[in-house]
Coordinates of C-alpha atoms and ligand atoms in Angstrom, one line a residue:
M269 CA -12.2 -13.1 106.0
A270 CA -12.9 -10.5 108.7
R271 CA -14.6 -7.2 108.0
Y272 CA -12.5 -4.3 109.4
V273 CA -13.7 -1.3 111.4
F274 CA -11.0 1.4 111.8
I275 CA -11.5 3.7 114.7
T276 CA -9.8 7.1 114.6
G277 CA -10.1 10.2 116.8
G278 CA -10.1 13.9 116.2
V279 CA -10.4 17.4 117.9
V280 CA -8.9 16.3 121.3
S281 CA -7.5 13.2 122.9
S282 CA -9.1 11.3 125.8
L283 CA -12.5 11.1 124.2
G284 CA -13.0 7.5 125.0
K285 CA -12.1 5.9 121.7
G286 CA -11.0 2.7 123.4
L287 CA -14.3 2.5 125.2
A288 CA -16.3 3.2 122.0
S289 CA -14.3 0.4 120.3
A290 CA -14.8 -2.0 123.2
A291 CA -18.5 -1.2 123.4
L292 CA -18.9 -1.7 119.6
G293 CA -17.2 -5.1 120.0
A294 CA -19.7 -6.1 122.8
L295 CA -22.6 -5.0 120.6
L296 CA -21.4 -7.0 117.6
Q297 CA -21.1 -10.0 119.9
A298 CA -24.6 -9.4 121.1
R299 CA -25.7 -9.8 117.5
G300 CA -24.0 -13.2 117.3
F301 CA -20.7 -12.1 115.6
S302 CA -17.2 -13.0 116.7
V303 CA -14.8 -10.1 117.2
R304 CA -11.2 -9.2 117.9
L305 CA -9.9 -5.7 118.9
R306 CA -6.6 -4.2 118.1
K307 CA -4.7 -1.1 119.1
L308 CA -2.1 0.8 117.0
D309 CA -0.2 3.4 119.0
P310 CA 1.9 6.0 117.2
Y311 CA 4.5 6.6 120.0
L312 CA 8.0 5.5 119.5
N313 CA 8.4 3.3 122.6
V314 CA 8.7 -0.3 121.4
D315 CA 6.0 -1.2 124.0
P316 CA 4.6 0.5 127.1
G317 CA 6.5 -1.9 129.4
T318 CA 9.2 0.8 130.2
M319 CA 6.8 3.8 130.3
S320 CA 6.1 5.3 133.7
P321 CA 2.6 4.5 135.0
F322 CA 2.4 8.2 136.0
E323 CA 2.6 9.0 132.3
H324 CA 0.9 6.2 130.5
G325 CA -1.4 4.5 133.1
E326 CA -1.1 0.8 133.7
V327 CA 0.6 -1.7 131.6
F328 CA -1.8 -4.4 130.5
V329 CA -0.3 -7.9 130.2
T330 CA -1.7 -10.6 127.9
D331 CA -1.7 -14.3 128.4
D332 CA 1.1 -14.7 125.9
G333 CA 3.3 -12.2 127.8
A334 CA 3.0 -8.9 125.9
E335 CA 3.2 -5.6 127.8
T336 CA 0.5 -3.6 126.1
D337 CA -1.7 -0.5 126.3
L338 CA -4.4 -0.3 128.9
D339 CA -7.0 -0.1 126.2
L340 CA -6.6 -3.8 125.7
G341 CA -7.9 -4.1 129.2
H342 CA -11.1 -2.4 128.2
Y343 CA -11.4 -4.6 125.1
E344 CA -11.1 -7.8 127.3
R345 CA -13.5 -6.5 129.9
F346 CA -16.2 -5.7 127.3
T347 CA -15.8 -8.7 125.1
G348 CA -14.2 -11.4 127.2
V349 CA -11.9 -12.2 124.3
A350 CA -8.3 -12.7 125.6
A351 CA -6.0 -10.2 123.9
R352 CA -2.8 -11.5 122.3
A353 CA 0.7 -10.0 121.7
T354 CA -0.4 -9.4 118.1
D355 CA -3.3 -7.2 119.2
S356 CA -1.1 -4.2 120.1
V357 CA 1.6 -2.4 118.2
S358 CA 3.5 0.9 118.3
S359 CA 5.5 2.9 115.8
G360 CA 8.5 1.9 117.8
R361 CA 7.8 -1.8 117.2
I362 CA 7.0 -1.3 113.5
Y363 CA 10.2 0.7 112.9
S364 CA 12.3 -1.7 114.9
N365 CA 10.9 -4.6 112.8
V366 CA 11.7 -2.7 109.6
L367 CA 15.2 -1.8 110.7
E368 CA 15.9 -5.4 111.7
K369 CA 14.8 -6.6 108.3
E370 CA 16.9 -4.0 106.7
R371 CA 20.0 -5.1 108.7
R372 CA 19.3 -8.7 107.8
G373 CA 19.3 -7.7 104.1
D374 CA 15.6 -8.8 103.6
Y375 CA 14.9 -5.8 101.4
L376 CA 17.6 -6.8 98.9
G377 CA 19.3 -3.5 98.8
K378 CA 16.3 -1.4 98.2
T379 CA 16.0 2.2 99.7
I380 CA 13.8 1.8 102.8
Q381 CA 10.9 4.3 102.9
V382 CA 7.8 5.0 104.9
I383 CA 5.7 4.1 101.9
P384 CA 5.8 1.2 101.1
H385 CA 8.1 -0.5 103.7
V386 CA 6.7 1.0 107.0
T387 CA 3.1 0.9 105.7
N388 CA 3.5 -2.7 104.5
E389 CA 4.8 -3.7 107.9
I390 CA 1.6 -2.1 109.5
K391 CA -0.7 -3.8 106.9
D392 CA 1.0 -7.2 107.7
F393 CA 0.2 -6.6 111.4
L394 CA -3.4 -5.7 110.6
S395 CA -3.9 -8.9 108.6
I396 CA -2.7 -11.3 111.4
G397 CA -5.5 -13.7 112.2
A398 CA -8.0 -12.1 109.8
D399 CA -9.6 -15.5 109.0
E400 CA -10.5 -16.2 112.6
V401 CA -13.2 -13.7 113.3
D402 CA -16.2 -11.9 111.7
F403 CA -15.1 -8.4 112.7
M404 CA -11.7 -6.9 113.4
L405 CA -11.9 -3.6 115.2
C406 CA -8.7 -1.6 114.9
E407 CA -8.2 1.6 117.0
I408 CA -5.5 4.1 116.0
G409 CA -4.1 5.9 119.1
G410 CA -3.8 9.7 119.2
T411 CA -5.7 12.1 117.0
V412 CA -5.7 12.7 113.2
G413 CA -3.0 15.1 112.2
D414 CA -0.4 13.9 114.7
I415 CA 3.0 13.6 113.1
E416 CA 3.7 10.1 114.5
G417 CA 0.3 8.8 113.4
L418 CA 0.7 9.6 109.7
P419 CA 2.1 6.2 108.6
F420 CA -0.8 4.4 110.4
F421 CA -3.4 6.6 108.7
E422 CA -1.8 6.0 105.4
A423 CA -1.6 2.2 106.0
I424 CA -5.3 1.9 106.9
R425 CA -6.2 4.0 103.9
Q426 CA -4.2 1.6 101.7
F427 CA -5.7 -1.4 103.5
G428 CA -9.2 -0.2 102.6
Q429 CA -8.2 0.0 99.0
D430 CA -6.4 -3.4 99.0
R431 CA -9.5 -5.2 100.2
P432 CA -12.6 -5.9 98.2
R433 CA -15.2 -3.1 98.3
G434 CA -17.3 -3.0 101.4
E435 CA -15.0 -4.9 103.7
C436 CA -13.5 -1.9 105.6
I437 CA -15.3 1.0 107.2
F438 CA -13.9 4.0 109.0
M439 CA -15.4 5.4 112.2
H440 CA -14.3 8.8 113.5
L441 CA -14.7 10.0 117.1
T442 CA -14.9 13.7 117.8
L443 CA -16.1 16.3 120.3
L444 CA -18.9 18.8 120.0
P445 CA -17.9 21.5 122.5
W446 CA -20.7 23.3 124.3
I447 CA -20.3 27.1 124.4
A448 CA -22.2 28.3 127.4
A449 CA -22.3 32.0 126.5
S450 CA -24.2 31.3 123.3
R451 CA -25.8 28.1 124.5
E452 CA -24.7 26.2 121.4
L453 CA -23.0 23.0 120.5
K454 CA -20.3 23.7 118.0
T455 CA -19.7 21.4 115.0
K456 CA -16.8 23.3 113.4
P457 CA -14.0 21.4 115.2
T458 CA -15.6 18.1 113.9
Q459 CA -15.8 19.5 110.4
H460 CA -12.1 20.5 110.5
S461 CA -11.2 17.1 111.9
V462 CA -13.0 15.3 109.1
K463 CA -11.5 17.6 106.6
E464 CA -8.1 16.6 107.9
L465 CA -9.0 13.0 107.6
R466 CA -10.3 13.4 104.1
S467 CA -7.1 15.2 103.0
I468 CA -5.2 12.0 103.7
G469 CA -7.7 10.0 101.7
I470 CA -10.0 8.6 104.4
A471 CA -13.7 9.4 104.3
P472 CA -15.4 8.3 107.5
D473 CA -18.5 6.2 107.3
I474 CA -19.6 6.8 110.8
L475 CA -19.1 9.8 113.1
V476 CA -19.3 9.3 116.8
C477 CA -19.7 12.7 118.6
R478 CA -19.0 13.1 122.2
S479 CA -21.2 15.8 123.7
E480 CA -22.3 16.9 127.2
K481 CA -25.6 18.1 125.8
M482 CA -28.3 16.5 123.6
I483 CA -27.4 16.9 120.0
P484 CA -30.4 18.5 118.2
Q485 CA -31.6 17.0 114.9
K486 CA -30.6 20.2 113.1
E487 CA -26.9 19.8 114.2
R488 CA -26.9 16.1 113.2
E489 CA -28.1 17.1 109.7
K490 CA -25.5 19.8 109.5
L491 CA -22.7 17.4 110.5
A492 CA -23.9 14.8 108.0
L493 CA -24.0 17.4 105.3
F494 CA -20.6 19.0 106.0
C495 CA -18.8 15.8 106.9
N496 CA -20.2 13.7 104.1
V497 CA -21.8 10.9 106.2
R498 CA -25.4 9.7 106.3
P499 CA -27.6 11.4 109.0
D500 CA -28.2 8.1 110.7
S501 CA -24.5 7.5 110.9
V502 CA -24.0 10.5 113.1
I503 CA -24.0 8.8 116.5
A504 CA -24.2 10.7 119.8
A505 CA -22.0 9.7 122.7
Y506 CA -23.1 11.4 125.9
D507 CA -21.3 11.3 129.3
L508 CA -22.2 8.2 131.3
K509 CA -22.2 7.4 135.0
S510 CA -20.6 4.1 134.5
I511 CA -18.4 2.9 131.5
Y512 CA -20.4 -0.3 131.6
E513 CA -23.5 1.6 130.4
A514 CA -21.7 2.2 127.1
P515 CA -22.9 -0.9 125.2
L516 CA -26.6 -0.1 126.0
A517 CA -26.1 3.6 125.4
Y518 CA -24.4 3.1 122.0
H519 CA -27.1 0.6 121.0
R520 CA -29.8 3.2 121.9
E521 CA -28.0 5.7 119.7
G522 CA -27.9 3.2 116.8
L523 CA -24.1 2.6 116.6
D524 CA -24.3 -1.2 115.9
Q525 CA -27.1 -0.7 113.4
A526 CA -25.1 2.0 111.6
V527 CA -22.1 -0.3 111.4
L528 CA -24.1 -3.2 110.0
D529 CA -25.8 -0.8 107.5
A530 CA -22.4 0.4 106.4
F531 CA -21.4 -3.2 105.6
Q532 CA -24.8 -3.7 104.1
I533 CA -25.5 -6.7 106.4
S534 CA -29.2 -7.2 106.0
P535 CA -31.3 -8.4 107.6
A536 CA -29.3 -7.5 110.7
P537 CA -29.4 -10.2 113.4
K538 CA -31.4 -9.2 116.5
P539 CA -29.2 -8.2 119.5
N540 CA -29.3 -10.0 122.8
L541 CA -28.3 -7.5 125.4
S542 CA -29.3 -9.4 128.5
R543 CA -25.7 -9.6 129.7
W544 CA -25.4 -5.8 129.8
E545 CA -28.9 -5.2 131.2
D546 CA -27.9 -7.4 134.1
V547 CA -24.6 -5.5 134.6
Y548 CA -26.5 -2.2 134.5
D549 CA -29.0 -3.5 137.1
R550 CA -26.3 -4.5 139.5
I551 CA -24.4 -1.2 139.2
F552 CA -27.4 1.0 139.6
N553 CA -29.3 -0.9 142.2
P554 CA -26.7 -1.7 144.9
E555 CA -27.8 -2.8 148.3
G556 CA -25.0 -1.2 150.2
E557 CA -21.5 0.3 150.0
V558 CA -18.1 -1.0 151.1
R559 CA -15.0 1.1 151.5
V560 CA -11.7 -0.1 150.2
A561 CA -8.3 1.6 150.7
I562 CA -5.8 1.1 148.0
V563 CA -2.4 1.8 149.5
G564 CA -0.1 2.4 146.6
K565 CA 2.5 4.6 144.9
Y566 CA 0.9 5.9 141.8
T567 CA -2.2 7.3 143.5
Q568 CA -2.3 10.6 141.7
L569 CA -3.2 8.9 138.4
E570 CA -6.0 6.4 138.8
D571 CA -5.3 5.0 135.3
A572 CA -2.1 3.5 136.9
Y573 CA -4.3 1.0 138.6
K574 CA -7.1 0.9 136.1
S575 CA -7.7 -2.9 136.1
I576 CA -7.7 -3.1 139.9
A577 CA -10.3 -0.4 140.2
E578 CA -12.4 -2.2 137.5
A579 CA -12.0 -5.6 139.1
L580 CA -13.1 -4.2 142.5
S581 CA -16.2 -2.7 140.8
H582 CA -16.9 -6.2 139.3
G583 CA -16.6 -7.7 142.8
G584 CA -19.1 -5.1 143.9
M585 CA -21.5 -6.1 141.1
A586 CA -21.3 -9.8 142.1
N587 CA -22.1 -8.8 145.7
R588 CA -24.6 -6.1 144.8
V589 CA -22.7 -3.4 146.7
K590 CA -21.0 -0.2 145.5
V591 CA -17.3 -0.3 146.1
R592 CA -15.9 3.1 147.1
I593 CA -12.2 3.3 146.6
D594 CA -9.9 5.7 148.5
W595 CA -6.4 6.1 147.2
V596 CA -3.9 6.3 149.9
D597 CA -0.2 7.3 149.3
A598 CA 1.9 4.5 150.9
E599 CA 4.7 7.0 151.7
L600 CA 2.4 8.6 154.2
F601 CA 2.8 5.6 156.5
E602 CA 6.5 5.9 156.5
R603 CA 6.0 9.0 158.6
E604 CA 2.8 8.4 160.3
D605 CA 0.8 5.6 162.1
P606 CA -1.5 4.0 159.5
A607 CA -4.3 3.4 162.1
P608 CA -6.1 6.8 162.0
Y609 CA -6.0 6.7 158.2
L610 CA -7.2 3.1 157.7
E611 CA -9.8 2.9 160.4
G612 CA -13.3 2.9 158.8
F613 CA -12.2 0.9 155.7
H614 CA -13.7 -2.5 155.2
A615 CA -10.8 -3.8 153.3
I616 CA -7.2 -2.9 152.3
L617 CA -5.6 -3.6 148.9
V618 CA -1.9 -3.2 148.3
P619 CA -1.2 -3.2 144.5
G620 CA 1.8 -4.0 142.4
G621 CA 4.7 -1.6 141.9
F622 CA 8.4 -1.1 141.2
G623 CA 11.1 0.4 143.3
E624 CA 11.6 1.1 146.9
R625 CA 9.6 4.3 147.4
G626 CA 6.6 3.7 149.6
T627 CA 7.4 0.1 150.4
E628 CA 7.9 0.5 154.1
G629 CA 4.5 2.2 154.2
K630 CA 3.0 -0.8 152.3
I631 CA 4.5 -3.1 154.9
R632 CA 2.9 -1.1 157.7
A633 CA -0.5 -1.3 155.9
A634 CA -0.1 -5.1 155.6
E635 CA 0.7 -5.2 159.3
Y636 CA -2.4 -3.1 160.2
A637 CA -4.6 -5.4 158.1
R638 CA -3.1 -8.6 159.6
T639 CA -3.3 -7.5 163.2
R640 CA -6.7 -5.8 163.0
K641 CA -8.1 -8.7 161.0
I642 CA -9.2 -6.5 158.1
P643 CA -9.5 -8.2 154.7
Y644 CA -6.3 -7.7 152.8
L645 CA -5.4 -8.4 149.2
G646 CA -1.8 -8.0 148.2
I647 CA -1.0 -8.1 144.5
C648 CA 2.5 -8.8 143.3
L649 CA 4.6 -6.2 145.2
G650 CA 1.6 -6.2 147.7
M651 CA 2.2 -9.9 148.3
Q652 CA 6.0 -9.5 148.6
M653 CA 5.5 -6.7 151.2
A654 CA 3.0 -8.9 153.2
V655 CA 5.6 -11.7 153.3
I656 CA 8.4 -9.3 154.5
E657 CA 6.0 -8.0 157.2
A658 CA 5.3 -11.6 158.4
A659 CA 9.0 -12.5 158.2
R660 CA 9.9 -9.4 160.4
N661 CA 7.0 -9.5 162.8
L662 CA 6.0 -13.1 163.1
A663 CA 9.1 -15.2 162.1
G664 CA 11.7 -13.2 164.0
L665 CA 13.7 -11.9 161.0
P666 CA 13.8 -8.2 161.7
T667 CA 16.1 -7.5 158.7
A668 CA 13.8 -9.2 156.2
G669 CA 13.8 -7.3 152.9
S670 CA 13.8 -7.6 149.1
E671 CA 16.8 -7.6 146.8
E672 CA 14.9 -5.1 144.7
F673 CA 15.7 -2.4 147.2
D674 CA 18.5 -3.8 149.4
H675 CA 21.0 -5.2 147.0
E676 CA 22.9 -2.0 146.7
A677 CA 23.2 -1.7 150.4
G678 CA 25.4 -4.8 149.8
K679 CA 27.4 -5.0 153.0
K680 CA 24.4 -4.2 155.2
R681 CA 23.3 -7.7 156.1
F682 CA 19.6 -8.5 155.4
E683 CA 17.5 -11.5 154.9
P684 CA 16.6 -11.6 151.2
V685 CA 13.1 -13.0 151.7
V686 CA 12.3 -11.6 148.2
Y687 CA 15.1 -12.3 145.7
H688 CA 15.9 -11.6 142.0
L689 CA 14.9 -14.6 140.0
K690 CA 17.3 -15.4 137.2
E691 CA 16.0 -18.6 135.8
W692 CA 12.6 -20.2 135.6
V693 CA 10.6 -22.7 133.7
K694 CA 8.0 -21.6 131.1
G695 CA 6.0 -24.4 129.6
N696 CA 8.7 -27.0 128.7
H697 CA 11.8 -24.7 128.5
T698 CA 13.9 -22.6 130.9
V699 CA 14.1 -18.9 130.7
A700 CA 17.3 -17.2 131.9
R701 CA 18.0 -13.5 132.7
K702 CA 21.1 -11.6 133.8
V703 CA 20.9 -8.8 136.4
D704 CA 22.0 -6.1 133.9
D705 CA 19.8 -7.2 131.0
D706 CA 17.7 -4.6 129.2
K707 CA 14.8 -3.2 131.2
G708 CA 12.3 -3.9 128.5
G709 CA 10.5 -7.2 128.4
T710 CA 12.8 -9.0 130.8
M711 CA 10.4 -10.0 133.5
R712 CA 8.4 -13.2 134.2
L713 CA 5.5 -12.2 131.9
G714 CA 2.2 -13.6 130.9
A715 CA 0.2 -16.7 132.0
Y716 CA 1.7 -19.3 134.3
T717 CA 0.0 -22.2 136.0
A718 CA -0.2 -22.5 139.8
N719 CA -1.3 -25.4 142.0
L720 CA -3.3 -24.6 145.0
A721 CA -3.1 -26.5 148.3
E722 CA -6.2 -28.7 149.0
G723 CA -8.3 -27.2 151.8
S724 CA -6.7 -23.8 151.5
K725 CA -8.7 -20.6 151.5
V726 CA -7.8 -19.9 147.9
A727 CA -8.8 -23.4 146.7
E728 CA -12.2 -22.6 148.2
V729 CA -12.3 -19.2 146.6
Y730 CA -11.4 -20.5 143.2
G731 CA -13.3 -23.7 143.5
T732 CA -10.4 -25.6 141.9
T733 CA -6.8 -26.4 142.7
V734 CA -5.2 -25.6 139.3
I735 CA -5.3 -22.0 138.0
E736 CA -3.6 -19.9 135.4
E737 CA -2.9 -16.2 136.0
R738 CA -0.9 -13.5 134.4
H739 CA 2.5 -12.3 135.8
R740 CA 4.7 -9.3 135.5
H741 CA 7.6 -9.2 137.9
R742 CA 11.3 -9.8 138.4
Y743 CA 11.4 -10.8 142.0
E744 CA 10.1 -13.8 143.9
V745 CA 9.5 -14.9 147.5
D746 CA 12.3 -17.3 148.5
T747 CA 11.1 -20.8 149.5
R748 CA 14.0 -21.0 151.9
Y749 CA 11.9 -19.1 154.4
R750 CA 8.8 -21.2 153.8
K751 CA 9.1 -23.4 156.9
A752 CA 9.8 -20.4 159.2
L753 CA 6.9 -18.5 157.8
E754 CA 4.4 -21.4 157.8
S755 CA 5.1 -22.3 161.3
H756 CA 4.1 -18.8 162.2
G757 CA 0.8 -18.8 160.3
L758 CA 1.7 -17.5 156.8
C759 CA 0.9 -20.4 154.5
F760 CA 2.2 -20.9 150.9
S761 CA -1.1 -22.0 149.5
G762 CA -0.3 -21.7 145.8
M763 CA 3.0 -22.8 144.1
S764 CA 4.4 -23.1 140.6
P765 CA 4.0 -26.6 139.2
D766 CA 7.7 -27.3 139.9
G767 CA 7.2 -26.2 143.5
R768 CA 9.9 -23.6 143.3
L769 CA 8.0 -20.3 143.1
P770 CA 5.4 -19.2 145.7
E771 CA 2.4 -17.9 143.9
I772 CA 0.0 -17.3 146.8
V773 CA 0.3 -16.8 150.5
E774 CA -2.5 -16.6 153.1
V775 CA -2.6 -15.9 156.8
K776 CA -4.3 -18.6 158.9
D777 CA -6.6 -17.4 161.6
H778 CA -7.5 -14.3 159.7
P779 CA -10.9 -13.8 158.0
W780 CA -9.3 -12.9 154.7
F781 CA -5.6 -12.2 154.1
I782 CA -4.3 -13.3 150.7
G783 CA -1.2 -12.2 148.7
V784 CA -0.8 -13.2 145.1
Q785 CA 2.3 -13.0 143.0
F786 CA 0.3 -12.5 139.8
H787 CA -2.3 -10.0 138.6
P788 CA -5.8 -11.4 139.0
E789 CA -7.3 -8.0 138.1
L790 CA -6.3 -8.4 134.5
K791 CA -8.8 -11.3 134.0
S792 CA -11.8 -9.9 135.7
K793 CA -14.9 -8.9 133.7
P794 CA -18.2 -7.2 134.7
F795 CA -20.2 -10.2 133.6
D796 CA -17.6 -12.7 135.0
P797 CA -16.0 -11.2 138.1
H798 CA -12.7 -12.7 139.1
P799 CA -13.2 -15.1 142.1
L800 CA -10.6 -13.4 144.2
F801 CA -12.2 -9.9 143.8
K802 CA -15.6 -11.4 144.2
D803 CA -14.7 -13.0 147.5
F804 CA -12.6 -10.1 148.7
V805 CA -15.6 -7.7 148.3
R806 CA -17.8 -10.3 150.0
A807 CA -15.4 -10.3 153.0
A808 CA -15.4 -6.5 153.0
K809 CA -19.2 -6.5 152.9
E810 CA -19.2 -8.8 156.0
V811 CA -17.0 -6.3 157.8
S812 CA -19.2 -3.4 156.7
R813 CA -22.2 -5.2 158.4
L814 CA -20.3 -5.6 161.7
V815 CA -19.3 -2.0 162.1
Ligands
LIG180 N1 8.7 -5.0 141.7 C1 8.3 -6.3 142.0 C2 9.0 -7.3 141.1 O1 9.5 -7.0 140.1 C3 6.8 -6.4 141.9 C4 6.3 -6.2 140.5 C5 4.8 -5.9 140.4 O2 4.2 -5.6 141.5 N2 4.2 -6.0 139.3 O3 9.0 -8.5 141.4

């Protein structure tokens, strides 16, 4: 049975709880333990699938097709453990399960209450797969004291009591603000936050304190005394230049040792941190820099493309270059010529997205990359736009478009090069969707296999002809246009196993122009960069040497 570490936060949000959890996962692995990470989010959305990327950052998709919080991306990037649908839950999902059971009569006429019905539902979720790993790390979203979070805090408190002594510990992340006028780090907000936690029955075993200044011994002792933790369980978390320093930094501060001590695991197995030392060396000793433009819609909030930015940095590590990303708003190119803006970049990436806004600009960015022979990676919508560009400018279909934007234009005749897919094969069954289905969870989601054409660029990049990648989209490139496009140099080099759905396109006679219908960024790791990002950055590095 797994040991459980519950990770909560206090004082303010955005302290890097997800990162601390992920780094702890990596450190436990470095000591030879198996881990799984889980996120419990207090908001009432059933999942983040319908939340705007402007508000919530990117939606991270798992192999088994769940639309989850972007923290699961951190978990995967630090541990390499593929997240599952059962690793993420929200209040919305919990309540919707409880209400469904109530309607079905499963509670046999009982009055349904937060305790025990909602808390039991949460505890059942926590227990899934508990026999599979040595440690289960569960992060509670939000901060202690939030109204929506209360049932989660109550559930983890009960969970700690239900399990044998010593099988659950609580780790609390807080902030020590620095007051410049008095030149002091303040511990009072942390004391209050722990008091709040203790008032609902949870006594933290470990305190992780974010601080922009060194925490003096005196302050650690004060925190230990007032918050009722051991002095060596007060762990400092200083600002880092790269998130991938976190495992080494937390190890230096004694986090993994404190966790093993709290579980009384002795002697503690020695850690092997070579993976993270190598990552550190590659990040901090680059041999050059490449500049990549991301031409997208959600450019004000970098979290909207979190995994893409991370995957590019992994590609940089593989090639020992620093990848400098510039975010360019695609709408700009609907009014202005892209050339003056895109000159000087060594590669262009057009990411995924929904809705029409900015798409004509993305098409122009694809055209620029194709005609100027600049490396281009189009992801999902970025592939669809590259196909529309080639259809218009190479295959002689000036009205080429996508049903995602043009179906309302109805009578206006256009070539639906990208169309709304209503039925497809998943494993050995068929999935069907209607146009007016609910917006939540109705896309082609999760891992699907693709076959790559022998001798294609992508087969060379991947070093294989069968791949599996994660999807999240409603629309598909129509194979009716395949012949016309291929005869003009846009090859369909990756297809679904039944040959109906184009998965990858590439431009012949171009150093590097690839569009993929899936999201390769979701599977990249710093210690195992995704082949497409690795080779894309290699191609960018080549361009950087020529200019
Ligand atoms: N909006 C497009 C579709 O649904 C692309 C989605 C995406 O880029 N993730 O097919």
